[in-house]
Short mmCIF file of N, CA, C and O in Angstrom, two decimals:
data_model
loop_
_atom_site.label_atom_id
_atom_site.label_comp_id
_atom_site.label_asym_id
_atom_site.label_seq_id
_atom_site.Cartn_x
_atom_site.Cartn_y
_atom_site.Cartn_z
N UNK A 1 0.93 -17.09 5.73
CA UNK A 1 1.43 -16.49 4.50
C UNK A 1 2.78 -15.84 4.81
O UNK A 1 3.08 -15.16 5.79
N UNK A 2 3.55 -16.21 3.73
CA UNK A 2 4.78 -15.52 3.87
C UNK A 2 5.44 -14.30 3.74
O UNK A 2 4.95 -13.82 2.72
N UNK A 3 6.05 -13.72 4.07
CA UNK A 3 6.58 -11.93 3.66
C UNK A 3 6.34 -12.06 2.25
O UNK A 3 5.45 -11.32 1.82
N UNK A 4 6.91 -12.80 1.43
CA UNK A 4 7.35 -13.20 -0.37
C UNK A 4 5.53 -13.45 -0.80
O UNK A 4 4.84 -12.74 -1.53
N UNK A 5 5.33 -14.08 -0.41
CA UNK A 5 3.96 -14.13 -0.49
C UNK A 5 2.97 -12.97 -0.73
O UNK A 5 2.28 -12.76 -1.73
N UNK A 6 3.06 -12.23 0.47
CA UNK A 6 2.16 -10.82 0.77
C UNK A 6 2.70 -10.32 -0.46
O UNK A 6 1.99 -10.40 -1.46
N UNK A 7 3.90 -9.79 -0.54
CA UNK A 7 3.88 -8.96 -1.94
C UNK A 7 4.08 -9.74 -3.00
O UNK A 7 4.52 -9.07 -3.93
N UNK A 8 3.96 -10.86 -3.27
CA UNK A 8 3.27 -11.23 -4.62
C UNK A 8 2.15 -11.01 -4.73
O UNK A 8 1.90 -10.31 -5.71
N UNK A 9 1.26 -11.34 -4.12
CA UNK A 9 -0.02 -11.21 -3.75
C UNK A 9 -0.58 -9.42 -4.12
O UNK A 9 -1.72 -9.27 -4.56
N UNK A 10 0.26 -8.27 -3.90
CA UNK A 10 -0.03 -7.29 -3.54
C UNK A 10 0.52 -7.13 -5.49
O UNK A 10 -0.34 -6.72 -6.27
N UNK A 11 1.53 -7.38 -5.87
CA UNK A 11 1.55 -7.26 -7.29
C UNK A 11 0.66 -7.60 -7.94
O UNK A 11 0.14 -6.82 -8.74
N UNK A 12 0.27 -8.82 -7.79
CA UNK A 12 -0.74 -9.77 -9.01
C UNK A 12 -2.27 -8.79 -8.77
O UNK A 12 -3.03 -8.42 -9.66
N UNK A 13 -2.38 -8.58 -7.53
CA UNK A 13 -3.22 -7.68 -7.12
C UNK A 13 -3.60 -6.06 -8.21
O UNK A 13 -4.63 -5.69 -8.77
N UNK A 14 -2.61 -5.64 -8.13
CA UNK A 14 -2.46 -4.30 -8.83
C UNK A 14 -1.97 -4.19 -9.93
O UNK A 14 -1.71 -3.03 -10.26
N UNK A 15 -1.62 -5.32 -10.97
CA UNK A 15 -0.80 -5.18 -11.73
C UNK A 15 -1.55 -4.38 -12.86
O UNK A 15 -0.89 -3.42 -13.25
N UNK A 16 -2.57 -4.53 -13.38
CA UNK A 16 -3.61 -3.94 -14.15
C UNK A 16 -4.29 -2.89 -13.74
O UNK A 16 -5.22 -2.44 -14.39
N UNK A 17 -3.84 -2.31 -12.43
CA UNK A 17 -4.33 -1.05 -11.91
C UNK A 17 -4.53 0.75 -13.08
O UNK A 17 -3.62 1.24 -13.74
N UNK A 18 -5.43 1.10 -13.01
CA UNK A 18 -5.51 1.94 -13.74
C UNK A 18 -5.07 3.67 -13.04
O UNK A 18 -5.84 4.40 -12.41
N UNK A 19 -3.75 3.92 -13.38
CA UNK A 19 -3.33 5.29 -12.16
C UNK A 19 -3.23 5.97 -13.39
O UNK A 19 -2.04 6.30 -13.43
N UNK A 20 -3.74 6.34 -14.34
CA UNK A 20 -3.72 7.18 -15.63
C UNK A 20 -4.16 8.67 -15.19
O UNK A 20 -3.76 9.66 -15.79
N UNK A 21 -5.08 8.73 -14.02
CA UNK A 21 -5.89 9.61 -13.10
C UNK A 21 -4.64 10.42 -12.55
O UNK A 21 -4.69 11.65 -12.52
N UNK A 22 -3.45 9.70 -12.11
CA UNK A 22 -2.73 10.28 -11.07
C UNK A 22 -1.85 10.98 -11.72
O UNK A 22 -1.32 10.46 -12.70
N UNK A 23 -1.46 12.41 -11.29
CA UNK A 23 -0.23 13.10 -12.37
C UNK A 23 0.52 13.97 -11.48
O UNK A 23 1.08 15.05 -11.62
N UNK A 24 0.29 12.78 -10.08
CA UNK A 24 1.99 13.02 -9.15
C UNK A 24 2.46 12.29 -8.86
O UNK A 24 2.21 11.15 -9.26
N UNK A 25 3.50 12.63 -7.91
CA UNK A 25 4.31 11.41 -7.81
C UNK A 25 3.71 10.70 -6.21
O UNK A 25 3.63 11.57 -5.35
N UNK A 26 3.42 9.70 -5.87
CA UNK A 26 3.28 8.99 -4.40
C UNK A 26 3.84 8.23 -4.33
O UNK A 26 4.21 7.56 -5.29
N UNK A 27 4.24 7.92 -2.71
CA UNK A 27 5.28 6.67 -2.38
C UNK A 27 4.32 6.57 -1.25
O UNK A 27 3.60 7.38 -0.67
N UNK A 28 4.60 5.01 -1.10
CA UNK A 28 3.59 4.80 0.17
C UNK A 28 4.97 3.54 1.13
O UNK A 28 6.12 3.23 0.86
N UNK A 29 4.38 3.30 1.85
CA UNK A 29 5.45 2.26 2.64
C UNK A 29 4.32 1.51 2.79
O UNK A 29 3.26 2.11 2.62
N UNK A 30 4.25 -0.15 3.17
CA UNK A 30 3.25 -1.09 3.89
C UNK A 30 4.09 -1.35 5.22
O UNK A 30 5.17 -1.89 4.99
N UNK A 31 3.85 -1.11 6.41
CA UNK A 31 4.82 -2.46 7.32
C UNK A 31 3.57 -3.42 7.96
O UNK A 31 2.67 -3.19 8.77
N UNK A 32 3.88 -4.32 7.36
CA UNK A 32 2.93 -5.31 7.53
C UNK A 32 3.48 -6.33 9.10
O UNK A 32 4.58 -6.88 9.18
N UNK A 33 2.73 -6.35 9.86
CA UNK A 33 2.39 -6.89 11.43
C UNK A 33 2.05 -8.42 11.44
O UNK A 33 1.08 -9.00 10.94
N UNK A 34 2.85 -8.81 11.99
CA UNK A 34 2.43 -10.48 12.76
C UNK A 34 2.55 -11.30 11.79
O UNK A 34 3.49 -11.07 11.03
N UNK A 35 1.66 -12.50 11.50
CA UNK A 35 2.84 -13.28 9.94
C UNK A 35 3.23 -12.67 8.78
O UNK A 35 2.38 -12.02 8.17
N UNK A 36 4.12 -12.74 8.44
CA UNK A 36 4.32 -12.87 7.26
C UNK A 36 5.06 -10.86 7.56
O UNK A 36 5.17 -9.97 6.72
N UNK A 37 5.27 -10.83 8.44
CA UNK A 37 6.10 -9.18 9.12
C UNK A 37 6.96 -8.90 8.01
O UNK A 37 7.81 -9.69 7.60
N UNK A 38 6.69 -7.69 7.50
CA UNK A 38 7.88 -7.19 6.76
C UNK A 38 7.25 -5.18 6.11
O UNK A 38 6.22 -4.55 6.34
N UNK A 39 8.03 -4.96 5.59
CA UNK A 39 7.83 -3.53 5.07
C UNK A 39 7.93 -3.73 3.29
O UNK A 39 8.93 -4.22 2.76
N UNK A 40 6.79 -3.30 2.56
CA UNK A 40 7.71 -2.89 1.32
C UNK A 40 6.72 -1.75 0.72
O UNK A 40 5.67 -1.35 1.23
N UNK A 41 7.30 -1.35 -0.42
CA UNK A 41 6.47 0.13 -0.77
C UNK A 41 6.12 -0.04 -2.40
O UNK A 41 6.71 -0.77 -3.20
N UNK A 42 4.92 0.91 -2.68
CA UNK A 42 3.91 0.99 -3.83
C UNK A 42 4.44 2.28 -3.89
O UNK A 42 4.64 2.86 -2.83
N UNK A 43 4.76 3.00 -5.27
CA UNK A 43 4.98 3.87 -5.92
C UNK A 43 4.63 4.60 -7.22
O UNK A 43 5.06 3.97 -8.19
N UNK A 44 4.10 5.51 -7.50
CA UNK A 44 3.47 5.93 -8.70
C UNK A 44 4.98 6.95 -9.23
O UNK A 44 5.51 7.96 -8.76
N UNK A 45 5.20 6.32 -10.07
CA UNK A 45 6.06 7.62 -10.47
C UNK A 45 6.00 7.81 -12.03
O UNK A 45 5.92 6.68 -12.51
N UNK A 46 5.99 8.72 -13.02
CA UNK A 46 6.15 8.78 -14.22
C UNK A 46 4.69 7.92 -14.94
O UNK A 46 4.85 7.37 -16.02
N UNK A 47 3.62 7.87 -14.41
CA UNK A 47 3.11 7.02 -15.28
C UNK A 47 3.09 5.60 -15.00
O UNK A 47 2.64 4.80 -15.82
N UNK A 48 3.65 5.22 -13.72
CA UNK A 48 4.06 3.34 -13.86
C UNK A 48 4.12 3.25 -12.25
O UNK A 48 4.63 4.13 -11.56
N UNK A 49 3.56 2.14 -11.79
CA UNK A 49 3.05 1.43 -10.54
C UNK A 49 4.26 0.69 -10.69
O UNK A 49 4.71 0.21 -11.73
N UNK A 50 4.92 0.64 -9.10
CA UNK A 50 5.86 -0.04 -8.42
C UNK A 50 5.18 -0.13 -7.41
O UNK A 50 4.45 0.67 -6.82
N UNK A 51 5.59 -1.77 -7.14
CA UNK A 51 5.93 -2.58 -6.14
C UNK A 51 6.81 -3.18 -5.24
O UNK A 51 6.67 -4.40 -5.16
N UNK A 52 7.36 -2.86 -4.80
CA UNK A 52 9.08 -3.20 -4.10
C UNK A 52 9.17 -3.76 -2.73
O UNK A 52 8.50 -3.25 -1.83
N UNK A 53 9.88 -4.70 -2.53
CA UNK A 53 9.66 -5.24 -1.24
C UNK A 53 11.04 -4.67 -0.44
O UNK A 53 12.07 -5.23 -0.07
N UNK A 54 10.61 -3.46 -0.36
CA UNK A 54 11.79 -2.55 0.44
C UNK A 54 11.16 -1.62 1.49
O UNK A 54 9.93 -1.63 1.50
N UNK A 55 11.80 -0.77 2.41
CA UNK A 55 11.17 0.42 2.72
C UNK A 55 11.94 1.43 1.96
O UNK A 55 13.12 1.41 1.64
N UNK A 56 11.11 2.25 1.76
CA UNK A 56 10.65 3.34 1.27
C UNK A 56 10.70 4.90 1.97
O UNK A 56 9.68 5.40 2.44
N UNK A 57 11.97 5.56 1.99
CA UNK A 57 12.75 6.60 2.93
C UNK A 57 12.14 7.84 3.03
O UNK A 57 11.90 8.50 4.03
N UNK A 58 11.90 8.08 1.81
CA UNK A 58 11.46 9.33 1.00
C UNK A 58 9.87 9.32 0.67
O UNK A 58 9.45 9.89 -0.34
N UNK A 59 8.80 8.50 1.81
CA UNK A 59 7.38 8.02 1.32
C UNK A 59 6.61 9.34 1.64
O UNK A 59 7.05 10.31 2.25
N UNK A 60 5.32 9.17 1.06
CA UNK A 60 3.75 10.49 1.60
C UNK A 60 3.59 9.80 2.89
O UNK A 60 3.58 10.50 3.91
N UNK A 61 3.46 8.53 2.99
CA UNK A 61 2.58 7.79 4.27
C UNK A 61 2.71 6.45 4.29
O UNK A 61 2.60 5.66 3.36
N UNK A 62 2.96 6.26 5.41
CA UNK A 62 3.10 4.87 5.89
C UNK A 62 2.18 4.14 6.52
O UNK A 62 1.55 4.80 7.35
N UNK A 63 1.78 2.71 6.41
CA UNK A 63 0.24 2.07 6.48
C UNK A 63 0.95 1.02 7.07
O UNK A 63 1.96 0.46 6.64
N UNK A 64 0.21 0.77 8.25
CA UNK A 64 0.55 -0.21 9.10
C UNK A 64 -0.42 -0.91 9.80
O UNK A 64 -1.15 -0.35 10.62
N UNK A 65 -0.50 -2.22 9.53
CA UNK A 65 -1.61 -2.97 9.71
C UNK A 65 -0.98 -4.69 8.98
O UNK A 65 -0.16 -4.97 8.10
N UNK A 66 -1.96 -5.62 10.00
CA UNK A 66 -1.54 -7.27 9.68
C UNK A 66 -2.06 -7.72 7.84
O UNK A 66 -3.07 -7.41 7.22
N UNK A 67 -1.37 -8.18 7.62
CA UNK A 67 -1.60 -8.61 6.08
C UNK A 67 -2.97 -9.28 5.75
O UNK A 67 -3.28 -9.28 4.56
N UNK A 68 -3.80 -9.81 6.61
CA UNK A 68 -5.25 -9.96 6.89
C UNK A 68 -6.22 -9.23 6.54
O UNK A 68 -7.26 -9.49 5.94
N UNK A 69 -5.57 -7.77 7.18
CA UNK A 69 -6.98 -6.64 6.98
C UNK A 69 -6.23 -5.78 5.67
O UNK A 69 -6.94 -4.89 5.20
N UNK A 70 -5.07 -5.91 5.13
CA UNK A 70 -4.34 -5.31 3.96
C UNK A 70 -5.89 -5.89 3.06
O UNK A 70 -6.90 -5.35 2.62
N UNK A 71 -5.45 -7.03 3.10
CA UNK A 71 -6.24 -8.21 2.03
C UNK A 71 -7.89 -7.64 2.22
O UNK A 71 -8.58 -7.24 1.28
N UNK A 72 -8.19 -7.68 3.20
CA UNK A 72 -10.15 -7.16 3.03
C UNK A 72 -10.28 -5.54 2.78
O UNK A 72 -11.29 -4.99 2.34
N UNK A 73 -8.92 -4.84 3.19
CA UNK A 73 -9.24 -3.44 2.29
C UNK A 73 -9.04 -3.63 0.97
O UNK A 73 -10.03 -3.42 0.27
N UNK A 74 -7.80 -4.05 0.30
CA UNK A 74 -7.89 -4.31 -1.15
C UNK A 74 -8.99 -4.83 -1.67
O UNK A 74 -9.46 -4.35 -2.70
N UNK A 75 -9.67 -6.12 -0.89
CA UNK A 75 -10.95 -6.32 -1.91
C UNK A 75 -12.30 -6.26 -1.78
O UNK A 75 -13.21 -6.92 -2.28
N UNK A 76 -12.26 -5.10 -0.78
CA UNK A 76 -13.38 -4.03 -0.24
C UNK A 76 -13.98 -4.62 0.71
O UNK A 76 -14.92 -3.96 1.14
N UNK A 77 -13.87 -5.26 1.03
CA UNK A 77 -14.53 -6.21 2.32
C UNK A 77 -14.02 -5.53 3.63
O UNK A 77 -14.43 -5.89 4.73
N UNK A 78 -13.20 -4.63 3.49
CA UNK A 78 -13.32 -3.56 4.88
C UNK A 78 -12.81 -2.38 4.26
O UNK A 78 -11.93 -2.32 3.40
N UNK A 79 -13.78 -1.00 5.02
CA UNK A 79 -13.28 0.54 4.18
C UNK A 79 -12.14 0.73 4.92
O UNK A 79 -11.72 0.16 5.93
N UNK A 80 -11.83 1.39 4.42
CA UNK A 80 -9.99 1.87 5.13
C UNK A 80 -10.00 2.95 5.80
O UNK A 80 -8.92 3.30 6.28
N UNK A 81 -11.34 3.89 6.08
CA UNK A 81 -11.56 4.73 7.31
C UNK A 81 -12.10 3.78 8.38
O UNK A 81 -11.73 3.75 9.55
N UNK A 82 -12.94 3.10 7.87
CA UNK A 82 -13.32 1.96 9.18
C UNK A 82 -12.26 1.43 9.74
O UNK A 82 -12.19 1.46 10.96
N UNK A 83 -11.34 0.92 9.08
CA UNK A 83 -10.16 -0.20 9.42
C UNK A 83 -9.46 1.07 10.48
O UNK A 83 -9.37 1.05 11.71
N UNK A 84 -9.07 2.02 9.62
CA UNK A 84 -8.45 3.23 10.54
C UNK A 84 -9.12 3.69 11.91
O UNK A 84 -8.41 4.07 12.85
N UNK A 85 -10.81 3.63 12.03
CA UNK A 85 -11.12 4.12 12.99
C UNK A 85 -11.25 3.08 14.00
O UNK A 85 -11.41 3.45 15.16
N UNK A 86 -11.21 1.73 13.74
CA UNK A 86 -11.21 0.86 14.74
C UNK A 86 -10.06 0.31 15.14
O UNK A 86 -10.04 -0.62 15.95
N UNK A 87 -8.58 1.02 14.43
CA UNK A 87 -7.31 0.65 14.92
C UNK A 87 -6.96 -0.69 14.41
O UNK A 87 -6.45 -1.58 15.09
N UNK A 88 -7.28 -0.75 13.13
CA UNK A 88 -6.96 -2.21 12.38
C UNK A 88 -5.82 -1.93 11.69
O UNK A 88 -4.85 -2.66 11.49
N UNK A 89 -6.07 -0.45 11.24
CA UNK A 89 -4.99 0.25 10.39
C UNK A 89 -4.74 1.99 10.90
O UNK A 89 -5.44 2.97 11.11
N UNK A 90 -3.46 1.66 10.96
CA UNK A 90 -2.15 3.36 11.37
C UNK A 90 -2.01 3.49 9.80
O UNK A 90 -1.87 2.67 8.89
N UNK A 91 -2.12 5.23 9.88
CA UNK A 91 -1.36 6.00 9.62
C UNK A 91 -0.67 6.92 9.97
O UNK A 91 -0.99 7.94 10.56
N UNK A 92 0.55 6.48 9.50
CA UNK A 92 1.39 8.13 9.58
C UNK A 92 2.35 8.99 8.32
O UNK A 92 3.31 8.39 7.85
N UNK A 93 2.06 10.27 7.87
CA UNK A 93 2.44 10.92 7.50
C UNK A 93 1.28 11.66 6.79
O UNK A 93 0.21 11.83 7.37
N UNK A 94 1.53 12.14 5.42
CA UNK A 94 0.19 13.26 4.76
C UNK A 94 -1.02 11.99 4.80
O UNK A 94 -0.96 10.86 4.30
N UNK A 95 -1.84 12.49 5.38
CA UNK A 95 -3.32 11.96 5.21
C UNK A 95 -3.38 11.79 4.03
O UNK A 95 -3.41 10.66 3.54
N UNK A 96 -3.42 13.11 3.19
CA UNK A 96 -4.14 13.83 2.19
C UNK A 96 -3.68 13.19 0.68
O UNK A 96 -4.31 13.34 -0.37
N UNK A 97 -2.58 12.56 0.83
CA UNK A 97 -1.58 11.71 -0.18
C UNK A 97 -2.42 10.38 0.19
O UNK A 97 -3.11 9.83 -0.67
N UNK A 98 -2.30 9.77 1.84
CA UNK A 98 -2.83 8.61 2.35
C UNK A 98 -3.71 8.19 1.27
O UNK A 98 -3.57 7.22 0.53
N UNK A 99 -4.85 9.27 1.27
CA UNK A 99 -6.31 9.05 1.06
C UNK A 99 -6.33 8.80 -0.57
O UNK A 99 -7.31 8.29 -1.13
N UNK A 100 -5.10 9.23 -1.30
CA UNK A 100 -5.16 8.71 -2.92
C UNK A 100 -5.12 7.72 -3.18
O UNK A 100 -5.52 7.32 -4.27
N UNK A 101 -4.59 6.95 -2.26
CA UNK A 101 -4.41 5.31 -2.35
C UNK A 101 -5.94 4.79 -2.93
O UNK A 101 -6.39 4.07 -3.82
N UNK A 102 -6.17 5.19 -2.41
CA UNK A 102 -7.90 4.95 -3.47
C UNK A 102 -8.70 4.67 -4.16
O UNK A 102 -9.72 3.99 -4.27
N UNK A 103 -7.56 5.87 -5.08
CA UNK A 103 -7.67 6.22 -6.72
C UNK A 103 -7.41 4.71 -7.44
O UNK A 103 -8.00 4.39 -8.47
N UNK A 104 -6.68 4.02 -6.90
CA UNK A 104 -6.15 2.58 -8.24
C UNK A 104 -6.52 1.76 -7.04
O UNK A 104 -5.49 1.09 -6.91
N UNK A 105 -7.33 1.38 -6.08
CA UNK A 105 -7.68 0.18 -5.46
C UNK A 105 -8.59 -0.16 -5.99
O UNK A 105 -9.14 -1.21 -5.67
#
């Protein structure tokens, strides 16, 4: 799978996501590992889900992990403390932001 790929994939994914719940602002970064390698970032701002195949300067937390195990946390087929505790998936920056990612998966 290709970089262009992963985040299509990660749009079509979320596009109907329900963040009506959320009434801050989050930035997240992905840098996605081994095929399809690249960075781009998910953003809640104002009411409206972004997707951007950029990095993301100004993020809560950055998630780093192969586009493989992205794909079985999005469709629950692996928890994302598991993935985290067996080193499938890094984080770094606020946990506590991390852990909202959640809310619209």
């Amino acid at each position: 799978m290709t970089y262009e790929e992963i985040v299509m994939k990660v749009r079509n994914t979320f596009k109907d996501a329900d963040i009506s719940r959320i009434d801050q602002h989050l930035a997240y970064q992905f840098n996605i590992t081994g095929e399809g390698e690249g960075a781009f970032y998910v953003e809640v701002k104002d009411g409206e889900l972004h997707i951007e195949p950029y990095e993301y300067y100004d993020r809560d937390a950055v998630f780093i992990c192969a586009a493989d195990v992205l794909f079985k946390i999005i469709s629950g087929k692996l928890d994302p403390i598991a993935a985290f505790t067996l080193g499938k998936l890094k984080v770094e920056g606020d946990l506590g932001k991390a852990l909202l990612l959640k809310e619209f998966m």
